[in-house]
mmCIF file of C-alpha atoms and ligand atoms in Angstrom:
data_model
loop_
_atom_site.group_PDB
_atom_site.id
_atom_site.type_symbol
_atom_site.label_atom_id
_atom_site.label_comp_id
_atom_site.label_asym_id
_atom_site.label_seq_id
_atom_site.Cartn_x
_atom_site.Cartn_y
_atom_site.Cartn_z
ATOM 1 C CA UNK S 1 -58.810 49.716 39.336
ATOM 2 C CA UNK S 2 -55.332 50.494 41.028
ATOM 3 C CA UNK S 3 -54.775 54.028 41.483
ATOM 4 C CA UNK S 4 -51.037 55.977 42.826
ATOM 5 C CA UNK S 5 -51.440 59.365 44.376
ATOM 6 C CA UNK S 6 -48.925 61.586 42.997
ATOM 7 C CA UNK S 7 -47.552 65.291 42.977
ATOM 8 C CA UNK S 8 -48.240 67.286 40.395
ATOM 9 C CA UNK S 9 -46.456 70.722 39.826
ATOM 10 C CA UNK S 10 -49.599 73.211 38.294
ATOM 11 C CA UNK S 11 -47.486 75.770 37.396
ATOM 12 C CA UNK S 12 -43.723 77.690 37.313
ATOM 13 C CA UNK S 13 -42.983 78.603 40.862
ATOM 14 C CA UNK S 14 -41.578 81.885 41.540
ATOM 15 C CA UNK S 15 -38.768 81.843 44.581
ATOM 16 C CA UNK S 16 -39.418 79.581 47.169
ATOM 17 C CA UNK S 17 -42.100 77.322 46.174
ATOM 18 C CA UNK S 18 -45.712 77.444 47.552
ATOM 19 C CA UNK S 19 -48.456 75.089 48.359
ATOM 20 C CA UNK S 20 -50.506 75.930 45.767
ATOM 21 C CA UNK S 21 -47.089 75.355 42.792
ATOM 22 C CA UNK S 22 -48.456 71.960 43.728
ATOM 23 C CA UNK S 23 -51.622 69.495 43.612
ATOM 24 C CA UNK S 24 -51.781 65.944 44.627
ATOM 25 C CA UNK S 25 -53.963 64.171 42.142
ATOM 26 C CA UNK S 26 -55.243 60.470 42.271
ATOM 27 C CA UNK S 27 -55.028 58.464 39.068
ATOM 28 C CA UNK S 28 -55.314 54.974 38.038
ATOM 29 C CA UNK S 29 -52.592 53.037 37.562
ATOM 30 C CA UNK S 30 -52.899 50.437 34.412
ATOM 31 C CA UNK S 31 -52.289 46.996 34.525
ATOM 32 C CA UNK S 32 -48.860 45.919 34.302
ATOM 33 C CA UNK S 33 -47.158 45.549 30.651
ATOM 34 C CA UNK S 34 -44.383 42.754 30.342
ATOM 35 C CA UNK S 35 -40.979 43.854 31.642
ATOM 36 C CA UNK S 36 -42.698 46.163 34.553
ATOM 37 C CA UNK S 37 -42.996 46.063 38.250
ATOM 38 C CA UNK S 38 -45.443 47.435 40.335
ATOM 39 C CA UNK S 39 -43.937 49.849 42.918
ATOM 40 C CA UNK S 40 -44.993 50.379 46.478
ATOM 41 C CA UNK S 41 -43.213 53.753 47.990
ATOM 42 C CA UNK S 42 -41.851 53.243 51.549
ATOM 43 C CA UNK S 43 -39.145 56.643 51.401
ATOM 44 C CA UNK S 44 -39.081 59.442 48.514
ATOM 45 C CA UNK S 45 -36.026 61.310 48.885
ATOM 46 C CA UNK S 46 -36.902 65.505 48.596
ATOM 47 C CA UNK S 47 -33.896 67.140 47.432
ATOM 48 C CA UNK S 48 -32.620 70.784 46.291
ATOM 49 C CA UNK S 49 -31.991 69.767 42.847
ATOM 50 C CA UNK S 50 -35.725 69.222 42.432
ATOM 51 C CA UNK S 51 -35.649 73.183 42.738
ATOM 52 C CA UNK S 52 -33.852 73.695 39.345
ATOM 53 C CA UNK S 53 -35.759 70.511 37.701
ATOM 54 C CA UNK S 54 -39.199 72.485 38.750
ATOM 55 C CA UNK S 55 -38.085 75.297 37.368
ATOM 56 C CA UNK S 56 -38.423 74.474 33.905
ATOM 57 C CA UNK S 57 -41.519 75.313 31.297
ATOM 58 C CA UNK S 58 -41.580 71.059 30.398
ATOM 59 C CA UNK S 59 -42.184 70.151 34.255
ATOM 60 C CA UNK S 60 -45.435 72.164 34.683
ATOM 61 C CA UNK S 61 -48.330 69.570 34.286
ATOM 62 C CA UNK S 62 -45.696 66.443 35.179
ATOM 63 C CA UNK S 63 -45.124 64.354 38.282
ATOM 64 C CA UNK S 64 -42.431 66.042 40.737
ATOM 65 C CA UNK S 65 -38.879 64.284 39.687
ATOM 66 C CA UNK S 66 -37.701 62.266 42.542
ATOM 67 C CA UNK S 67 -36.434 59.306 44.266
ATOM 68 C CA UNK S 68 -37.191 56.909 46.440
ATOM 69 C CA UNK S 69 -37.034 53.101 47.987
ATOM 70 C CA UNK S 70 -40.223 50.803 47.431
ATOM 71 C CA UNK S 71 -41.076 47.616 47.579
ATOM 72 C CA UNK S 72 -42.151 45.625 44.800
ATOM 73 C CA UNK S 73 -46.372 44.683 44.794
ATOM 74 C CA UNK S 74 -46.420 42.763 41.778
ATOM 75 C CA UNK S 75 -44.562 41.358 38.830
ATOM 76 C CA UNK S 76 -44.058 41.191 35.469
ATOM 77 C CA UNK S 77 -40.331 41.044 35.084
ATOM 78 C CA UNK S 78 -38.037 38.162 34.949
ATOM 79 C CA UNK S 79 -35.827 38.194 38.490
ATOM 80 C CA UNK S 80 -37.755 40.786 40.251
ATOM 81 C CA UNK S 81 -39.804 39.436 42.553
ATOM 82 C CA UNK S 82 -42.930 40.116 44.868
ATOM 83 C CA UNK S 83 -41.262 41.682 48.314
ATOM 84 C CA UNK S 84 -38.144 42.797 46.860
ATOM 85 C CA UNK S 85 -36.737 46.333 47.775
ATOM 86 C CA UNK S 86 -35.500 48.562 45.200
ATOM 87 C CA UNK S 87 -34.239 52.637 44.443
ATOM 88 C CA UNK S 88 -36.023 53.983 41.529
ATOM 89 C CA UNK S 89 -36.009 57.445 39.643
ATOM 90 C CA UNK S 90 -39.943 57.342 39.594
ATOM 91 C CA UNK S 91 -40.900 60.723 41.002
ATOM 92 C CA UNK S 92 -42.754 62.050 43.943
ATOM 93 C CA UNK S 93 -46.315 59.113 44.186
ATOM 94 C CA UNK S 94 -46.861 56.657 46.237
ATOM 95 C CA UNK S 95 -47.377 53.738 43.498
ATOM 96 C CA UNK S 96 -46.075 53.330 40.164
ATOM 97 C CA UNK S 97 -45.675 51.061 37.407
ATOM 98 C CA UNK S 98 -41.775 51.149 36.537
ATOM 99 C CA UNK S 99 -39.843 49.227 33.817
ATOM 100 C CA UNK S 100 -37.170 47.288 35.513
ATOM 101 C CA UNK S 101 -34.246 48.504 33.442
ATOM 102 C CA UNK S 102 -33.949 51.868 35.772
ATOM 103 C CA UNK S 103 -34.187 49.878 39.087
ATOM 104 C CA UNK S 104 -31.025 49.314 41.139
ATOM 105 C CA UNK S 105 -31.609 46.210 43.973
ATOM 106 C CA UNK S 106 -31.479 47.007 47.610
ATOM 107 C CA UNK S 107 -30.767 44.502 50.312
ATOM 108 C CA UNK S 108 -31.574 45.905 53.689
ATOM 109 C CA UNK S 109 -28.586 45.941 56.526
ATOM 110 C CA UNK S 110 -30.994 45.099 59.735
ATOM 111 C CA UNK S 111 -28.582 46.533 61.969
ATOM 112 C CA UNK S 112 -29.029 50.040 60.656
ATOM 113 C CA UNK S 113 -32.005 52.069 59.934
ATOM 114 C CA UNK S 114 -33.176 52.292 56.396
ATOM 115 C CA UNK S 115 -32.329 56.110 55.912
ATOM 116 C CA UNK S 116 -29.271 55.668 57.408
ATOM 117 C CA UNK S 117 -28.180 52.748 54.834
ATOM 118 C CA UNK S 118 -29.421 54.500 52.310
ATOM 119 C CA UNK S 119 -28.370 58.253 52.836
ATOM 120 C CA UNK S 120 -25.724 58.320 55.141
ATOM 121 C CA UNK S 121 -23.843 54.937 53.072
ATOM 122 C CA UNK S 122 -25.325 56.280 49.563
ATOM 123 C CA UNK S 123 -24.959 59.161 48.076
ATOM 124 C CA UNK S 124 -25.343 61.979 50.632
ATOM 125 C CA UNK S 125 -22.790 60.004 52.739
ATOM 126 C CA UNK S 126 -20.575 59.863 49.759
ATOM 127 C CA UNK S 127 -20.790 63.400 48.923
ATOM 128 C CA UNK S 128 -19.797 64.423 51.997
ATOM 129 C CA UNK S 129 -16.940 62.188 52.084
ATOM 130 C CA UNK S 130 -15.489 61.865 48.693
ATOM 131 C CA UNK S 131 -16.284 66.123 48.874
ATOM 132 C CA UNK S 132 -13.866 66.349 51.391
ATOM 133 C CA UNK S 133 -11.213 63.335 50.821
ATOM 134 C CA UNK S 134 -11.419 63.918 47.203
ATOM 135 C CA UNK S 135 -12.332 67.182 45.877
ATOM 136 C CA UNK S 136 -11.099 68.572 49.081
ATOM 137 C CA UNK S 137 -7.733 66.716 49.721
ATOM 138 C CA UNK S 138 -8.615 67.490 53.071
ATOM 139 C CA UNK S 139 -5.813 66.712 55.912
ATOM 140 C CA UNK S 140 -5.276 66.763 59.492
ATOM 141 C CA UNK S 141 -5.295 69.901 61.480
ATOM 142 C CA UNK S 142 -6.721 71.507 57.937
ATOM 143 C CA UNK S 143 -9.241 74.988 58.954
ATOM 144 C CA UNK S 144 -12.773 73.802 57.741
ATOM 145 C CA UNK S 145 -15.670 75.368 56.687
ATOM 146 C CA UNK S 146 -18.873 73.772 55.989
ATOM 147 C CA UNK S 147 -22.160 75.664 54.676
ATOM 148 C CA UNK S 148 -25.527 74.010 55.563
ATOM 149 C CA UNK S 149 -23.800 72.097 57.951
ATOM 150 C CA UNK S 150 -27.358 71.434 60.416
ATOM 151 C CA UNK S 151 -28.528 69.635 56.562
ATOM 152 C CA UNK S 152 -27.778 66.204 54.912
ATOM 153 C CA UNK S 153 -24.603 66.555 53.420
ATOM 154 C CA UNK S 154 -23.433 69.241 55.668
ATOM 155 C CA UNK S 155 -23.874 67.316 59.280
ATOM 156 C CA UNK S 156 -21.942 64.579 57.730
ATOM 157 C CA UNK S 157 -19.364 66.934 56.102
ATOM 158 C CA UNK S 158 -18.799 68.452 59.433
ATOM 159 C CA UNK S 159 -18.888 65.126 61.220
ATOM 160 C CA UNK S 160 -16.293 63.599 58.903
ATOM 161 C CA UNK S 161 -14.008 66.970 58.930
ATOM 162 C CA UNK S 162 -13.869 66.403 63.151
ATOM 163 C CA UNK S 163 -13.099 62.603 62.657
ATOM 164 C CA UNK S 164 -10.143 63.364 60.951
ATOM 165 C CA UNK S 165 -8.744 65.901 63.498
ATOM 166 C CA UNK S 166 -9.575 69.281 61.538
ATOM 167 C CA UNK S 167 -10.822 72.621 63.374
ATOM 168 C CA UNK S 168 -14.390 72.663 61.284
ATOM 169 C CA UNK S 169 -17.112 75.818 61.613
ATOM 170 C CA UNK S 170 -20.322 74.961 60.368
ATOM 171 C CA UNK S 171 -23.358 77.605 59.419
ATOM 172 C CA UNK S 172 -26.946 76.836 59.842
ATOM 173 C CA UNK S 173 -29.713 80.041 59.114
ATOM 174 C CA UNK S 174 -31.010 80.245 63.231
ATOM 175 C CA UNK S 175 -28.912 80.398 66.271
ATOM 176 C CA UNK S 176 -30.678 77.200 67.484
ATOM 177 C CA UNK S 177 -29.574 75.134 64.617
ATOM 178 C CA UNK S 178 -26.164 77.110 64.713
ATOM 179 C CA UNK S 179 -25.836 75.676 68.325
ATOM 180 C CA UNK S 180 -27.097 71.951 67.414
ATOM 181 C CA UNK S 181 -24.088 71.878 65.119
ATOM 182 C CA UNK S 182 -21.881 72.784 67.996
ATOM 183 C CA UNK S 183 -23.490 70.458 70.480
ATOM 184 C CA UNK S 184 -24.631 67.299 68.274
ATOM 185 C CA UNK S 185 -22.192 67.325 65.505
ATOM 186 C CA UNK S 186 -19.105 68.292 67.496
ATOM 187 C CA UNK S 187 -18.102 71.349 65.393
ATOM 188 C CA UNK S 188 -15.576 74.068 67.065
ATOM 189 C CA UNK S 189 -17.472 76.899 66.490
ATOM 190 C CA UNK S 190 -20.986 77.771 64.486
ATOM 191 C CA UNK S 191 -22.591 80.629 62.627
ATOM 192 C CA UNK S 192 -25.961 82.057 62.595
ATOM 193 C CA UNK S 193 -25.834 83.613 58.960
ATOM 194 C CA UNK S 194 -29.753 84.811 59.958
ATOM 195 C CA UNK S 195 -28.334 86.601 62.794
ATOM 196 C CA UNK S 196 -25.359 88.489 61.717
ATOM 197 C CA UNK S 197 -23.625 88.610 58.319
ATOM 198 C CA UNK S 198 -22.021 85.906 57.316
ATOM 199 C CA UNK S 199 -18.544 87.662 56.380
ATOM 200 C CA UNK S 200 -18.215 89.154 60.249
ATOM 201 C CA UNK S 201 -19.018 86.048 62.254
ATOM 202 C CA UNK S 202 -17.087 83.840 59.901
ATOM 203 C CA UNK S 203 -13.845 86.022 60.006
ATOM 204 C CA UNK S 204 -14.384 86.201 63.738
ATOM 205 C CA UNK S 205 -15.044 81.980 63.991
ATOM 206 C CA UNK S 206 -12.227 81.291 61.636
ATOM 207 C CA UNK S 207 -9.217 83.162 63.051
ATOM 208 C CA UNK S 208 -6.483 81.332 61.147
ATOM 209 C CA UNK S 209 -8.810 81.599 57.945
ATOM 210 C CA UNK S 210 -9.849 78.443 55.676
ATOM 211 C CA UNK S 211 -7.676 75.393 54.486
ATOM 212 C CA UNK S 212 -10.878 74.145 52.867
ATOM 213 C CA UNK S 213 -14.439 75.225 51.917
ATOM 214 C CA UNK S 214 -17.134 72.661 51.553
ATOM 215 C CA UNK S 215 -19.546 75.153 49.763
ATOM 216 C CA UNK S 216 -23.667 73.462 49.766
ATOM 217 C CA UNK S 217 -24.782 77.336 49.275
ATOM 218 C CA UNK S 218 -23.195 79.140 47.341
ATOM 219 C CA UNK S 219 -23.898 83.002 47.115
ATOM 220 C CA UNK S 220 -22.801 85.328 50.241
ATOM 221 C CA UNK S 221 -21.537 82.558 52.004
ATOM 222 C CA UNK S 222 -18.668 81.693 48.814
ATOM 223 C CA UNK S 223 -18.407 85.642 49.005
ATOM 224 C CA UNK S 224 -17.630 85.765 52.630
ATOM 225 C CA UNK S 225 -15.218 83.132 52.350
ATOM 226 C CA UNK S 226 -12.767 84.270 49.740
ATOM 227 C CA UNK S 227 -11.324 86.654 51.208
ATOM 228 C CA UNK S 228 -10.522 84.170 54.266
ATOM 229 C CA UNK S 229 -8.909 81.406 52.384
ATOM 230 C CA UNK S 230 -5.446 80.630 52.873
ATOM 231 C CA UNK S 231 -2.977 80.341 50.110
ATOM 232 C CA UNK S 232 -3.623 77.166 48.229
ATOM 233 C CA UNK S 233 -6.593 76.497 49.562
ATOM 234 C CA UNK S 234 -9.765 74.592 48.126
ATOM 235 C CA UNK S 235 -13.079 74.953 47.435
ATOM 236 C CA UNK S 236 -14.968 72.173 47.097
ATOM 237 C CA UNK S 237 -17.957 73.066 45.502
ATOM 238 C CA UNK S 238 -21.122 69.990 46.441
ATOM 239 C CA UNK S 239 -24.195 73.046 45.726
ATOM 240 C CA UNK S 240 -25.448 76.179 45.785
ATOM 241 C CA UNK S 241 -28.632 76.375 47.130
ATOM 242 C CA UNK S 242 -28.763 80.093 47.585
ATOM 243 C CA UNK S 243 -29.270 80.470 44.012
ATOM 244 C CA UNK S 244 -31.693 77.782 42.815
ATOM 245 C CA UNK S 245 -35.072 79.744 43.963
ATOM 246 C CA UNK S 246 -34.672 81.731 40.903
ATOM 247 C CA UNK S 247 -32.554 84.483 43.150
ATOM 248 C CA UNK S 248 -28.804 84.560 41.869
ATOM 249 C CA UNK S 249 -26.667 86.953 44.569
ATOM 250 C CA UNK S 250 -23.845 87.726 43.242
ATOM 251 C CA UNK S 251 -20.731 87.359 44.409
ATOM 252 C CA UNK S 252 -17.461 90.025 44.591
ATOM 253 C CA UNK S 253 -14.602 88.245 45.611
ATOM 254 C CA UNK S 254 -13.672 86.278 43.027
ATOM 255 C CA UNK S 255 -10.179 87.869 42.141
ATOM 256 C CA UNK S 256 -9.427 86.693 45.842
ATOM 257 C CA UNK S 257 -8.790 83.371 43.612
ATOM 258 C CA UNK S 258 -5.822 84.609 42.001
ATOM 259 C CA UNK S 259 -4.111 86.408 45.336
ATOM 260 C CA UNK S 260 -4.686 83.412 47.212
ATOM 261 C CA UNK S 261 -3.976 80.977 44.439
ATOM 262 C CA UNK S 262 -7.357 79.275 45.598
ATOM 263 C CA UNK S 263 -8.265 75.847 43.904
ATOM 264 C CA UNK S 264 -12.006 75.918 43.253
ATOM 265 C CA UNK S 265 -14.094 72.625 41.739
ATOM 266 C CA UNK S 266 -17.168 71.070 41.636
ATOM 267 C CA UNK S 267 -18.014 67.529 42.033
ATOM 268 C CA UNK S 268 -20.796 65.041 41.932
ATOM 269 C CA UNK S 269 -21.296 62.006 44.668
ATOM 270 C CA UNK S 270 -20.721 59.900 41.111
ATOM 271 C CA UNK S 271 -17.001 60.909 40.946
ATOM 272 C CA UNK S 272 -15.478 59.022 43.585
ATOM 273 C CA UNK S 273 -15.595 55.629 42.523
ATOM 274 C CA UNK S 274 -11.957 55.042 43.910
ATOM 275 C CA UNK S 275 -13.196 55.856 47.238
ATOM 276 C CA UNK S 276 -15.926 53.777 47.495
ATOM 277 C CA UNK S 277 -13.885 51.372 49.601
ATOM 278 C CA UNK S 278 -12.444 53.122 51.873
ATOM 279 C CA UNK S 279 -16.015 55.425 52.259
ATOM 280 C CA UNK S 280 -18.002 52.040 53.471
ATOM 281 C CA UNK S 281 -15.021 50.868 55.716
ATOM 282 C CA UNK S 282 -14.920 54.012 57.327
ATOM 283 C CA UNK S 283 -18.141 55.339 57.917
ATOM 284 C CA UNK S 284 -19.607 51.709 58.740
ATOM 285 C CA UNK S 285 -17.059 51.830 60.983
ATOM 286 C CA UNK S 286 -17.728 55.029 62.287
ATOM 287 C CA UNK S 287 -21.560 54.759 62.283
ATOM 288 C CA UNK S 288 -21.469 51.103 63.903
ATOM 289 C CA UNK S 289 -18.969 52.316 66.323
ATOM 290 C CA UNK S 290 -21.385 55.412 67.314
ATOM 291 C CA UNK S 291 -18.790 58.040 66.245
ATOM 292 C CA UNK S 292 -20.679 59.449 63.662
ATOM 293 C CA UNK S 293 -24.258 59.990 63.790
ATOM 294 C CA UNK S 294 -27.252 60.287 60.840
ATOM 295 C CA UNK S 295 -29.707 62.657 61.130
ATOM 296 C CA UNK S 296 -33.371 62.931 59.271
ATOM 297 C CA UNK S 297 -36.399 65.122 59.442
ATOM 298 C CA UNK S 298 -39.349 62.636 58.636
ATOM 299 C CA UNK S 299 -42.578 63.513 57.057
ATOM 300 C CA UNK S 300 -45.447 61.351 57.102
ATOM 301 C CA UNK S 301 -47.640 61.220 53.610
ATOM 302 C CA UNK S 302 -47.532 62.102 49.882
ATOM 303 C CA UNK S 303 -49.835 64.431 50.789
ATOM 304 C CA UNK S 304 -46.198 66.708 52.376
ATOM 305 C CA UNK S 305 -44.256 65.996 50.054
ATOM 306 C CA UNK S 306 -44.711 69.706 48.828
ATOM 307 C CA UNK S 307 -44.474 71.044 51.873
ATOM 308 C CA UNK S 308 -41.081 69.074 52.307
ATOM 309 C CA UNK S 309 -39.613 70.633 49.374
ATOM 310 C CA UNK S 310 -40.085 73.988 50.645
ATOM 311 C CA UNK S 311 -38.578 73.632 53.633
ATOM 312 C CA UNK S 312 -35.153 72.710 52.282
ATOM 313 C CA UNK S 313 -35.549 76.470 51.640
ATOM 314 C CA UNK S 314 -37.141 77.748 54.710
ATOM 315 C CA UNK S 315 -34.298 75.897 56.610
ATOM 316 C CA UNK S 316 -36.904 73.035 58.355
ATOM 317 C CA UNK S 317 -35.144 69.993 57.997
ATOM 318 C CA UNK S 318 -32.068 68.968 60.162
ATOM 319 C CA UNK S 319 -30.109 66.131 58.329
ATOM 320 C CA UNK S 320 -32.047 64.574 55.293
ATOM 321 C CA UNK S 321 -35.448 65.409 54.281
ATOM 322 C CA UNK S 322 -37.943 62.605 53.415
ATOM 323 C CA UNK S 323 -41.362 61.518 53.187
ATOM 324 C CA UNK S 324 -42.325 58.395 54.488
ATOM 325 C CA UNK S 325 -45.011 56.839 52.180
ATOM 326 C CA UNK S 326 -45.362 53.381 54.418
ATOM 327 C CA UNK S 327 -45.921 51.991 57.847
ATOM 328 C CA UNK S 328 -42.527 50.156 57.641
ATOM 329 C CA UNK S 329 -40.006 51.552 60.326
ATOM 330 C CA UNK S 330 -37.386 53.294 58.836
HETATM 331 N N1 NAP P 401 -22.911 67.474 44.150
HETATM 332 C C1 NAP P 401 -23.752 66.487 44.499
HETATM 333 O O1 NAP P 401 -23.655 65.338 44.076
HETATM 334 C C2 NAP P 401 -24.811 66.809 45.503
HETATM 335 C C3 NAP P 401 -25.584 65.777 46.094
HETATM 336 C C4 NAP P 401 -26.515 66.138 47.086
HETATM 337 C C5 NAP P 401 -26.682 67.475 47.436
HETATM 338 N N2 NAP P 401 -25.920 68.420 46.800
HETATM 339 C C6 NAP P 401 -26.033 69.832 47.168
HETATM 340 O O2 NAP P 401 -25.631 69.941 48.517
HETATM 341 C C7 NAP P 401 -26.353 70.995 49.161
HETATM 342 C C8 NAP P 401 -27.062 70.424 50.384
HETATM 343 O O3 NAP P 401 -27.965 69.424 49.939
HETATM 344 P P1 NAP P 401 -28.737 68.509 50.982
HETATM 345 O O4 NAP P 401 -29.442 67.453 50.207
HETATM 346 O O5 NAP P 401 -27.785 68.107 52.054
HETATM 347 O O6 NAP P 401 -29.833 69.506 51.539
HETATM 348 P P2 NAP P 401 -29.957 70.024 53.033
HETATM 349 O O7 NAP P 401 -28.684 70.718 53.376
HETATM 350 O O8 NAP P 401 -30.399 68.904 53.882
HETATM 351 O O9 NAP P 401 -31.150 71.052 52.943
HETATM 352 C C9 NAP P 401 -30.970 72.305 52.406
HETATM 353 C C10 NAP P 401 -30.527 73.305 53.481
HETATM 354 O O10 NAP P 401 -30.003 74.440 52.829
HETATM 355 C C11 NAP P 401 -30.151 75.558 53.659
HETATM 356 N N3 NAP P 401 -30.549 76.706 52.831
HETATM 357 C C12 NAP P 401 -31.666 76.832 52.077
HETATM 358 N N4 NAP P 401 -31.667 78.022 51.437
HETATM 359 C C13 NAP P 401 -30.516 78.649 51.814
HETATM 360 C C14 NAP P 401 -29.937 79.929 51.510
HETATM 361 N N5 NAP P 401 -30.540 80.792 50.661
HETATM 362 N N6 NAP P 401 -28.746 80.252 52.077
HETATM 363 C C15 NAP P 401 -28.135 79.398 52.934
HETATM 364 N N7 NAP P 401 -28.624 78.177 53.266
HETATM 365 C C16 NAP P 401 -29.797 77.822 52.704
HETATM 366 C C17 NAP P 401 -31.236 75.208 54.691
HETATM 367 O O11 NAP P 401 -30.619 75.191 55.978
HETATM 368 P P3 NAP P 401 -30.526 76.537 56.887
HETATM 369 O O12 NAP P 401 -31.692 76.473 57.827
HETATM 370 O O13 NAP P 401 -29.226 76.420 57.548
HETATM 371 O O14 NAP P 401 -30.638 77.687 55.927
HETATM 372 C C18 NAP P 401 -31.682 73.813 54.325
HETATM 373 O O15 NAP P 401 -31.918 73.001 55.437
HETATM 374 C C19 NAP P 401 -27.317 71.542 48.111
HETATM 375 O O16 NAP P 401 -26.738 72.668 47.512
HETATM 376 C C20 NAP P 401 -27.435 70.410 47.117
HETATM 377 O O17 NAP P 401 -27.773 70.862 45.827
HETATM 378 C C21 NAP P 401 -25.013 68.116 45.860
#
């Protein structure tokens, strides 16, 4: 019989994950019903959000939520067929039976990677763009601040912010990813928020204070950047990541919101459907045109997929963090 390899979570993790939250357990996969499609993982996607999703008493015992691109192995539905790529919801394995209805269709671009078609044009790309276009009404010659800017969203955010002619600081956890985002992603100046708190060096790197906050964290870094905003400026809230590992710092400054008449909102990549056009025109454009690079930390097997999600809290990835499931170059 078929069997899928798949991550299990064994219990409530506490903080940061650990190994041991986790087990990867072989099972057999049943023959296909009518309507289904057998799933072959080539990329799972390992995301912060999984944090939350982990955290909660019906996920112990259950496959790890997640997403990915797979190819399909065999078929049962009407229009899918053998070979075809798709995105699924399907959680962390590396096989799976999957009703077709929760499927989207992907047709590979062959002159760009697969992660960057899929992260840096999909939702991560979007996030970062409609973040700042949309939520952030960002302009030229606007102060920017990004938070996780060595990460997915944030070396895009920060890319994006220089491409349309703002001064940008970006803030990483070690000096040497606080220097990448200087050197690689073209940012004016970088933070170390490991090194030094993050309210000094970010009133010392932002001199004429903040037009616009593209907040992935959260926490001490939305408290050090209150008091710096200038009047009417926006906060453009993609994440918090500081507070998903159970931890919730607080933060102070809020009433700096009413003396600098600060414009705060979340958003979701799913919000900007009236910038879709302009998103693929431009960063096509930009990524074809080598102006705007996509960055990835890829790990091979199922078998680290746990050890992926925890280092979106130790700080290990640069750019997106996936596990490759197949040979296929991506
Ligand atoms: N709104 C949406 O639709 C949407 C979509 C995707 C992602 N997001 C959010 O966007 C943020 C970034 O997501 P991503 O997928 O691009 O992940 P990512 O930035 O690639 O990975 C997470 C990064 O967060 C940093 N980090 C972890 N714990 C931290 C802490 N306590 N304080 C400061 N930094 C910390 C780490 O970098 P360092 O080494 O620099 O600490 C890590 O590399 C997350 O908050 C996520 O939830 C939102």
């Amino acid at each position: 019989m078929e069997t899928t390899k798949e991550v299990r979570l064994l219990r409530r993790p506490t903080g940061i994950p650990n190994p041991s939250d986790f087990e990867i357990r072989e099972s057999p996969l049943p023959p296909l019903d009518d309507g289904e499609v057998r799933l072959r993982s080539i990329l799972l996607s390992v995301d912060p959000y999984l944090r939350p999703l982990i955290g909660k008493a019906e996920a112990i015992g259950q496959i790890v939520p997640g997403s990915g691109l797979a190819q399909i192995e065999e078929s049962r539905a009407k229009g899918f067929r053998e070979g075809d790529l798709v995105r699924h919801f399907g959680g962390l394995r590396d096989k799976m039976n999957m009703p077709v209805a929760g499927l989207t269709r992907f047709s590979r671009r062959p002159e760009l990677s697969l992660t960057t078609q899929l992260h840096a044009l999909g939702g991560i790309g979007l996030c970062a763009y409609g973040g700042l276009i949309g939520t952030g009404q960002l302009k030229a010659g606007h102060q920017v601040f990004v938070s996780a800017a060595a990460g997915a969203v944030g070396s895009l955010a920060v890319q994006i912010a220089k491409l349309k002619g703002c001064y940008v600081v970006g803030s990483a956890s070690t000096p040497e990813k606080s220097d990448w985002i200087v050197r690689e992603l073209g940012a004016d100046r970088s933070i170390s928020y490991r090194s030094q708190p993050v309210a000094e060096s970010l009133k010392a790197a932002m001199p004429k204070g903040i037009d616009l906050y593209f907040d992935n964290v959260g926490g001490d870094h939305l408290d050090a950047a209150l008091p710096l905003m200038n009047q009417f400026g926006r906060i453009a809230v993609c994440g918090m990541i500081s507070s998903y590992a159970d931890d919730k710092p607080g933060v102070k400054n809020l009433a700096e919101i009413i003396y600098r008449r600060v414009n705060i909102q979340g958003f979701g990549f799913t919000d900007f459907d009236e910038l879709q056009v302009p998103f693929e025109r431009e960063m096509s454009q930009w990524i074809t045109s080598g102006q705007l690079k996509f960055f990835d930390t890829v790990l091979g097997g199922i078998e680290r997929a746990p050890e992926a999600l925890i280092g979106l809290f130790t700080g290990r990835n640069i750019g997106k963090m996936l596990i490759q499931v197949s040979n296929e170059t991506v």
